[in-house]
Amino acid sequence: MKHTKSSILLLFALLISSNSAFQSDELLADDEEFGLEGGRSPDIDVAVPSSPQIASRSYSSPQPTRKRSADSESDSRVQFVLEHAFGDSSEFSAAGTFTARLKSSAHGGQTLTKLRFSRNDLTATDKEKFKKLLETDDYYRIRLPSDVLNAPGRDYVISSVKARCLAKDGLDEHIHIHMEGVNILAVNYGSSGACQYPRQLKLPAKWSFNSHTVLKYSDLAPRTPIFSEDIGGNEIGDDEGIKPMVERSFWAKYWMYLVPLGLIVMNAVTQGMNMPEEQAGGQAGAQTQQAVGAVPRGQGAAVRRR
Amino acid sequence: MGSDGKKREGKTDQPSLEFSDPPPPFSLLIAMAMAIKLSLILLFFSSSLIPTFSLFEDQVGLMDWHQRYIGKVKHAVFHTQKAGWKRVVVSTEENVIASLDLRRGEIFWRHVLGANDVVDKIDIALGKYVITLSSEGSILRAWNLPDGQMVWESFLSGSMSSKALLTVPANLKVDLDSPIFVYSGACIHAISSIDGEYLWKKDFASEGSVDVHQLILPGGSDVVHAVGVTDSSQFDTYEIHVKNGGLLKHTSASFPGGIYGEILPISGDRFVVLDASRSVLVLITIENGQIHLEQTHISDLIHGSSGNTVILPSKLSGIFSLRTDNGIVFIKVTGEGKLNVMERVDKTVVISDALPHSEGEQAFALVQHGDGKIELSVRLVHDMSSNHLKETVKMDHERGFVHKIFINNYVRTDRSHGFRALIVMEDHSLLLLQQGEIVWTRDDGLASVIDVATSELPVEKIGVSVAKVEHSLFEWLKGHILKLKGTLMLATPDEVAAIQKIRLQSSEKSKMTRDHNGFRRLLILLTRAGKLYALHTGDGRIVWSTLLQSLRTTSQQCAGLKLHQWQVPHHHALDNNPSVLVVGRCGLSLSSPSALSIVDAYTGKELQNMGPVQHSTVQVISLPFRDSSEQQLHLLIDADKRAHLYPTTPEAANIFQRESENVYWYSVESEAGILRGYGVKKSHSSDTPPSEYCFETRNLWSVVFPSESEKIIATVTRKPNEVVHTQAKMIADEDVMYKYISKNMLFVATVSPKASGPIGSATPDESVLVVYLVDTVTGRILHRMTHLGSQGPVHAVLSENWVVYHYFNLRAHRYEMSVLEIYDQSRAENKDVLKLIVGKHNLTTPVSSYSRPEVTTKSQSYFFTHSVKAISVTSTAKGITSKHLLIGTIGDQVLALDKRFVDPRRSLNPTQAEKEEGLLPLTDALPIIPQSYVTHSFKVEGLRGIETVPAKLESTSLVFAYGVDLFYTRIAPSRTYDSLTEDFNYALLLLTILALVVAIFVTWVLSERKDLQDKWR
């Protein structure tokens, strides 16, 4: 009961914490340019006409395109391309586009918010390549520019995963992008759940990606506690110094002495009670031996005799 | 490196409890009859609870040793004027100045200047002060010769950086002062040698860009001559008055050819230098304030010499020596300025400076290296034809060539002049030769340990011959009789000495065989000189030493880099000796060829010498695979990111091919700020690799740190051989937390580029420290945390599931230590006992890096008073014993800090349950308990690293700290709970048992008798 409660709490906390960084990849009505949401595409054949459109967009992607009806001056829209490669031999090609809003904070830094991802559909050749990857248990690799504003920045940020890890029910992908301002530090790519070494070959039922994207920023380290000036320091001294001493009662302190003592006393008492009886019974010789022997037996005997 | 999914299976199946280190209190519900036994047990526990890391004064040296070194000697100044002080003052490449006893080679006193305080020159002034010039001539210090106390210190400021020259005139008095002249920072400084006071300063920066090469004080005059070169095409001489620094005369002569190397003084007014083409000798003569230049082609002097000519810096008056490709030539400068070739000697000859001998005679020494011996000859400058003295000294092969020689003369008992020579060998050892013998040697190569490995000792042979037994029986008897005599005070002094010797010999700790507790080991040390030493942990003696031939074969400068376990026989190849792999690099750049050699750990023999191999080595990876002869597979990554497999056997290639899919590694490009992960490319690629042991690699992931805001300053991984006993951690409210234990975890610390300088160079707002935990198989960032207003240097240690790192907090103006613990959430549901019994838990499932980890971290920071040089953690055989951090402090000591102090779960008011768990109340600073210095009273000068090795006894960990000094001890972080201490009273135990047995017997007899009486009644 306690565990379930705590785990619910934890889940809740996680939900809250991820909400701040996470933007749903849900399709929004007013964004007509992202009409095809990669993961939701029901018909795979549509992929062919859609890809040139995305490719053309990818040319313009290095420049941050300002949204026509910008909400404020500090907000502008930014696009960058996710590229993928199948195995070692193939080159990187555009796989989808991220769109985010560039937000300038008060002290000059820029951050990305409201990340959205639209994935291109896999073409027939892509599918062939992916199948081959699955057969050879090879890597499916993706890359992102390290600088969102001046793509590709210094270098591409690469991540790769065994293709068989992706192919479960559908193609399930989780993209965690670690950001520092407008720079992409790293991208963690993979599917959810376990993916143990002897991976079984399994072709996906649906040839469409179900994408989950998360933007991650750095946590701040907890501050070092300083006790020198605040009241905490005094309290500690008091608490640790005196309270435990007061708290412990006489019984708590000396029980280990009292219990044997009590037993001895009880033993002696029962013996004392036995003595007249035994004398009456004429078994004087046995009592010393019994006293030396096991205590509980002596006691039991006393009870029996009474 | 790592293999996905295979790493953590080992210890997963038993969710055992965290070991709490004080033994549990046992209940005392025992009645009278148990009292004796109880007291016995109490006695047992109390005697085993003697704390072991704070030791008593008389326990020093029982299980630790400390060795003091100085490093490779650069300069040596003899001081033998007074009969009582036979000593030599040396400065070394480890920035040590030391005074050594000439009779025994012991250190009288020693000072280790910091790593940045390089000693440029040393000399002796006034016969009582050692003068040192250091830090590119900016610090001048005087030390009292007898005891090494610092007398004064002067900081010399110059206008620009230049050479550092020091001239201490022998008998110069200027207004009751004996000045010292220093050229540094393009200025000549005159400093009083009595109190270090500034007398005057002459700045040469205003005189044009002159580069002074020599500072000479001709005897008797009161003028300082400075000889230098301007723009390497003009000779300049300056005459400066010693009293006020006034410039008396400046002469110059242009020499368009340019010069190579240094100007060497021949006599007071003559100098020699090579021109830029290294084919012409230029003799500079100063006559009547005029400079005369005289050029002589070297080919005219020496026939058939080629371009690599160098003037050797040995100062021999009237003579200089020239090294060409063919050998060394002595050239005499005659009074008319003629150059005469005197003699040719072999190229390997080493020449000392000239030494004023008797009646204006000058003598110098040369050493020639022969086969297993060296020839030392002393010659007089005026009479080069014959050797004044010639001695042949047997020399160990493992010391290599002679690198330097310093000579000194003394008066023999028959009033003739004798010479002693101090020689520095290739392995950085220091020897004193006198009367054709090696008087003493110092293995100062051990001051520059690069890497450490350990090896087990051979197993004790069980079969012993009868003769040996008889002999040992006799010895044993004799020894006992001696001991008996000793205890009865009947022994003569000789016998007392014999008893001592027997005690030392029979001392268990220095045996050359494996012991049950695993305390006796061989420490294998790779030094900068390319020599491998094996030290016995018992007493620190050198068991063997080898100058690695693979690092000496070529003319290039090869240096050892890394030491790896190559073969550790355990199961199959028990007949083989263990061996280590030494990886070196020939050349300075990363892409220079590498040298490999495999060395037997018992004998020190080089089993395999793979000279300079074609590929370079940037990284060495020990794979967790072994072949049938138990050789560890290694991958050497070259500069082109190709992987080379060793050993190069088909079997190894087979093993590797099978596992290559699961081999990963990473590289840290600190300059570019990029981490990259690699895997092995499948072999079906079109371009064939050069050999079947060479593999192409592919980039699997990369992490790019933004160059404008982050710079990598530290990366730390777990020790590959670390053992973790339990994956679960019991916390207070009977809850379990599962440690996230991955061998493939990398800790990375970055700072903002502005804050990468020394402390104080950046404001708190500019400096940000970011720490990362990265999975090196997938490049996943497991955790990322920012410390605002903090900066490096960062020292960190990663063990089990935690990292402890040390950095500077600019806002608090204090050093801090932070702890970061990482826990696995995906296993958190395994708390149900029922599930565990039924088997519905995921504890035995292997963990793959490709699964998305659900981790949670806990972190806490504490202030720490010291700055830190190195940080390490104890390691034990099974990982049960609690851990201590070993912190190399700025004072060159090693402090043991209980890991419980750096626990992120410490809170202000721990609950009763938490207290029982052993959680300490939160404090803001970490305590430094003086008793917990494992080095106790010793200092490991110039501490560079702390190595810990588990002993076979679970409670104990072997600690080896190295720097200029070496220190070894063993510590038991949770006390030696699994063994009795050495002073345990076995006699009392036996006596008690005996008494109990007797008591049982007596009571049994008594009770029998009573029974019998009862029955008769």
Coordinates of N, CA and C in Angstrom, one line a residue, chain B residues 185-275:
Chain B
G185 N 64.7 37.6 -17.2 CA 63.8 38.5 -17.6 C 64.4 39.7 -18.3
A186 N 65.5 39.4 -19.1 CA 66.2 40.4 -19.9 C 66.8 41.5 -19.0
C187 N 67.1 41.2 -17.8 CA 67.7 42.2 -16.9 C 68.9 41.5 -16.1
I188 N 69.9 42.3 -15.8 CA 70.9 41.8 -14.9 C 70.5 42.3 -13.5
H189 N 70.4 41.4 -12.5 CA 70.2 41.8 -11.2 C 71.4 41.5 -10.3
A190 N 71.7 42.4 -9.4 CA 72.7 42.2 -8.5 C 72.0 42.1 -7.1
I191 N 72.3 41.0 -6.4 CA 71.6 40.7 -5.2 C 72.6 40.4 -4.1
S192 N 72.4 40.9 -3.0 CA 73.3 40.6 -1.9 C 73.1 39.2 -1.4
S193 N 74.2 38.5 -1.3 CA 74.1 37.1 -0.9 C 73.9 36.9 0.6
I194 N 74.0 38.0 1.3 CA 73.9 37.9 2.8 C 72.4 37.9 3.2
D195 N 71.6 38.8 2.6 CA 70.2 38.9 3.0 C 69.3 39.0 1.8
G196 N 69.8 38.8 0.6 CA 68.9 38.8 -0.5 C 68.4 40.2 -0.9
E197 N 69.1 41.2 -0.5 CA 68.7 42.5 -0.8 C 69.0 42.9 -2.2
Y198 N 68.2 43.7 -2.8 CA 68.4 44.2 -4.2 C 69.5 45.2 -4.2
L199 N 70.5 45.1 -5.0 CA 71.5 46.1 -5.0 C 71.3 47.0 -6.2
W200 N 71.2 46.4 -7.4 CA 70.9 47.2 -8.6 C 70.3 46.3 -9.7
K201 N 69.9 46.9 -10.7 CA 69.3 46.2 -11.8 C 69.6 46.9 -13.1
K202 N 70.0 46.1 -14.1 CA 70.3 46.8 -15.4 C 69.4 46.1 -16.4
D203 N 68.5 46.9 -17.0 CA 67.5 46.4 -17.9 C 68.1 46.4 -19.3
F204 N 68.0 45.2 -20.0 CA 68.6 45.1 -21.3 C 67.5 45.3 -22.4
A205 N 66.3 45.4 -21.9 CA 65.2 45.5 -22.9 C 65.4 46.8 -23.7
S206 N 65.9 47.8 -23.0 CA 66.1 49.1 -23.7 C 67.3 49.1 -24.7
E207 N 68.1 48.1 -24.6 CA 69.3 48.0 -25.4 C 69.0 47.2 -26.7
G208 N 67.8 47.1 -27.1 CA 67.4 46.3 -28.2 C 67.2 44.9 -27.7
S209 N 66.8 44.0 -28.6 CA 66.5 42.7 -28.2 C 67.7 41.8 -28.0
V210 N 68.5 42.1 -27.1 CA 69.7 41.3 -26.9 C 69.4 40.1 -26.0
D211 N 70.0 39.0 -26.4 CA 69.8 37.8 -25.7 C 71.1 37.4 -25.0
V212 N 71.2 37.6 -23.8 CA 72.5 37.4 -23.1 C 72.7 35.9 -22.9
H213 N 73.9 35.4 -23.3 CA 74.2 33.9 -23.2 C 75.1 33.6 -22.0
Q214 N 76.0 34.6 -21.7 CA 77.0 34.3 -20.7 C 77.1 35.5 -19.8
L215 N 77.3 35.3 -18.5 CA 77.5 36.3 -17.6 C 78.8 35.9 -16.9
I216 N 79.9 36.7 -17.1 CA 81.2 36.3 -16.6 C 81.8 37.4 -15.8
L217 N 82.5 37.0 -14.8 CA 83.1 37.9 -13.9 C 84.6 37.6 -13.9
P218 N 85.4 38.2 -14.7 CA 86.8 37.8 -14.8 C 87.4 38.1 -13.4
G219 N 88.3 37.2 -13.0 CA 88.8 37.2 -11.7 C 89.5 38.5 -11.4
G220 N 89.2 39.1 -10.2 CA 90.0 40.2 -9.8 C 89.4 41.6 -10.2
S221 N 88.6 41.6 -11.3 CA 88.1 42.8 -11.8 C 86.8 43.2 -11.1
D222 N 86.4 44.4 -11.3 CA 85.1 44.7 -10.7 C 84.1 45.1 -11.9
V223 N 84.2 44.3 -12.9 CA 83.3 44.5 -14.1 C 82.7 43.2 -14.4
V224 N 81.4 43.2 -14.7 CA 80.6 42.1 -15.1 C 80.6 42.1 -16.6
H225 N 81.0 41.0 -17.2 CA 80.9 40.9 -18.7 C 79.6 40.1 -19.0
A226 N 78.8 40.7 -19.9 CA 77.6 40.0 -20.4 C 77.8 39.8 -21.9
V227 N 77.8 38.6 -22.3 CA 78.0 38.3 -23.7 C 76.6 37.8 -24.3
G228 N 76.2 38.5 -25.4 CA 74.9 38.1 -25.9 C 74.8 38.2 -27.4
V229 N 73.7 38.0 -27.9 CA 73.4 38.0 -29.3 C 72.2 38.8 -29.6
T230 N 72.2 39.7 -30.6 CA 71.0 40.4 -30.9 C 70.5 39.8 -32.3
D231 N 69.3 39.5 -32.3 CA 68.6 39.0 -33.6 C 69.5 37.9 -34.2
S232 N 70.2 37.1 -33.4 CA 71.1 36.0 -33.9 C 72.0 36.4 -35.0
S233 N 72.3 37.7 -35.1 CA 73.2 38.1 -36.2 C 74.2 39.1 -35.7
Q234 N 74.2 39.4 -34.4 CA 75.2 40.4 -33.9 C 75.6 40.1 -32.5
F235 N 76.9 40.0 -32.3 CA 77.4 39.8 -31.0 C 77.6 41.0 -30.2
D236 N 77.2 41.0 -29.0 CA 77.3 42.1 -28.1 C 78.0 41.8 -26.9
T237 N 78.8 42.6 -26.4 CA 79.4 42.5 -25.1 C 79.1 43.7 -24.3
Y238 N 78.8 43.6 -23.1 CA 78.5 44.7 -22.2 C 79.5 44.6 -21.0
E239 N 80.0 45.7 -20.6 CA 80.8 45.7 -19.4 C 80.0 46.5 -18.4
I240 N 79.7 45.9 -17.3 CA 78.9 46.6 -16.3 C 79.6 46.6 -15.0
H241 N 79.5 47.8 -14.3 CA 80.2 47.9 -13.1 C 79.5 47.2 -12.0
V242 N 80.2 46.5 -11.1 CA 79.6 45.6 -10.1 C 79.0 46.5 -9.0
K243 N 79.4 47.7 -8.8 CA 78.9 48.5 -7.7 C 77.5 49.0 -7.9
N244 N 77.3 49.6 -9.1 CA 76.1 50.3 -9.3 C 75.3 49.9 -10.6
G245 N 75.9 49.0 -11.3 CA 75.2 48.5 -12.5 C 75.3 49.5 -13.7
G246 N 76.2 50.4 -13.6 CA 76.4 51.3 -14.7 C 77.0 50.7 -15.9
L247 N 76.6 51.0 -17.1 CA 77.1 50.4 -18.3 C 78.4 51.1 -18.6
L248 N 79.5 50.4 -18.6 CA 80.8 51.0 -18.9 C 81.1 50.9 -20.3
K249 N 80.9 49.9 -21.0 CA 81.3 49.7 -22.3 C 80.3 48.8 -23.1
H250 N 80.1 49.1 -24.3 CA 79.2 48.2 -25.1 C 79.9 48.1 -26.5
T251 N 80.2 46.9 -26.8 CA 80.8 46.7 -28.1 C 80.0 45.6 -28.8
S252 N 80.0 45.8 -30.1 CA 79.2 44.8 -30.9 C 79.9 44.5 -32.2
A253 N 79.6 43.4 -32.8 CA 80.1 43.0 -34.1 C 79.1 42.2 -34.8
S254 N 78.8 42.6 -36.0 CA 77.7 41.9 -36.7 C 78.2 40.6 -37.3
F255 N 77.4 39.6 -37.3 CA 77.7 38.3 -37.9 C 76.5 37.9 -38.7
P256 N 76.5 38.1 -40.0 CA 75.3 37.9 -40.8 C 74.9 36.4 -40.9
G257 N 75.8 35.6 -40.6 CA 75.5 34.1 -40.8 C 74.5 33.6 -39.8
G258 N 74.3 34.3 -38.7 CA 73.4 33.7 -37.7 C 74.1 32.6 -36.9
I259 N 73.6 32.4 -35.7 CA 74.3 31.4 -34.8 C 73.3 30.3 -34.5
Y260 N 73.9 29.2 -34.1 CA 73.2 28.0 -33.6 C 73.6 27.7 -32.2
G261 N 72.7 27.5 -31.3 CA 73.0 27.1 -30.0 C 73.5 28.3 -29.1
E262 N 74.3 27.9 -28.2 CA 74.7 28.8 -27.1 C 76.2 29.2 -27.4
I263 N 76.5 30.4 -26.8 CA 77.9 30.8 -26.8 C 78.5 30.1 -25.7
L264 N 79.7 29.5 -25.9 CA 80.4 28.8 -24.9 C 81.7 29.6 -24.5
P265 N 81.9 29.9 -23.3 CA 83.2 30.7 -22.9 C 84.3 29.7 -22.9
I266 N 85.4 30.1 -23.5 CA 86.7 29.3 -23.5 C 87.6 29.8 -22.4
S267 N 87.7 31.2 -22.4 CA 88.5 31.8 -21.3 C 87.8 33.1 -21.0
G268 N 88.4 34.0 -20.2 CA 87.8 35.2 -19.8 C 87.4 36.1 -21.0
D269 N 88.2 36.1 -22.1 CA 87.9 37.0 -23.2 C 87.7 36.2 -24.5
R270 N 87.5 34.9 -24.4 CA 87.3 34.2 -25.7 C 86.0 33.3 -25.6
F271 N 85.3 33.3 -26.7 CA 84.1 32.5 -26.7 C 84.0 31.8 -28.0
V272 N 83.2 30.7 -28.1 CA 83.1 30.0 -29.3 C 81.6 29.7 -29.5
V273 N 81.2 29.7 -30.8 CA 79.8 29.4 -31.1 C 79.8 28.9 -32.5
L274 N 78.7 28.2 -32.8 CA 78.5 27.6 -34.1 C 77.6 28.6 -34.9
D275 N 77.8 28.6 -36.2 CA 77.0 29.4 -37.1 C 75.7 28.7 -37.4

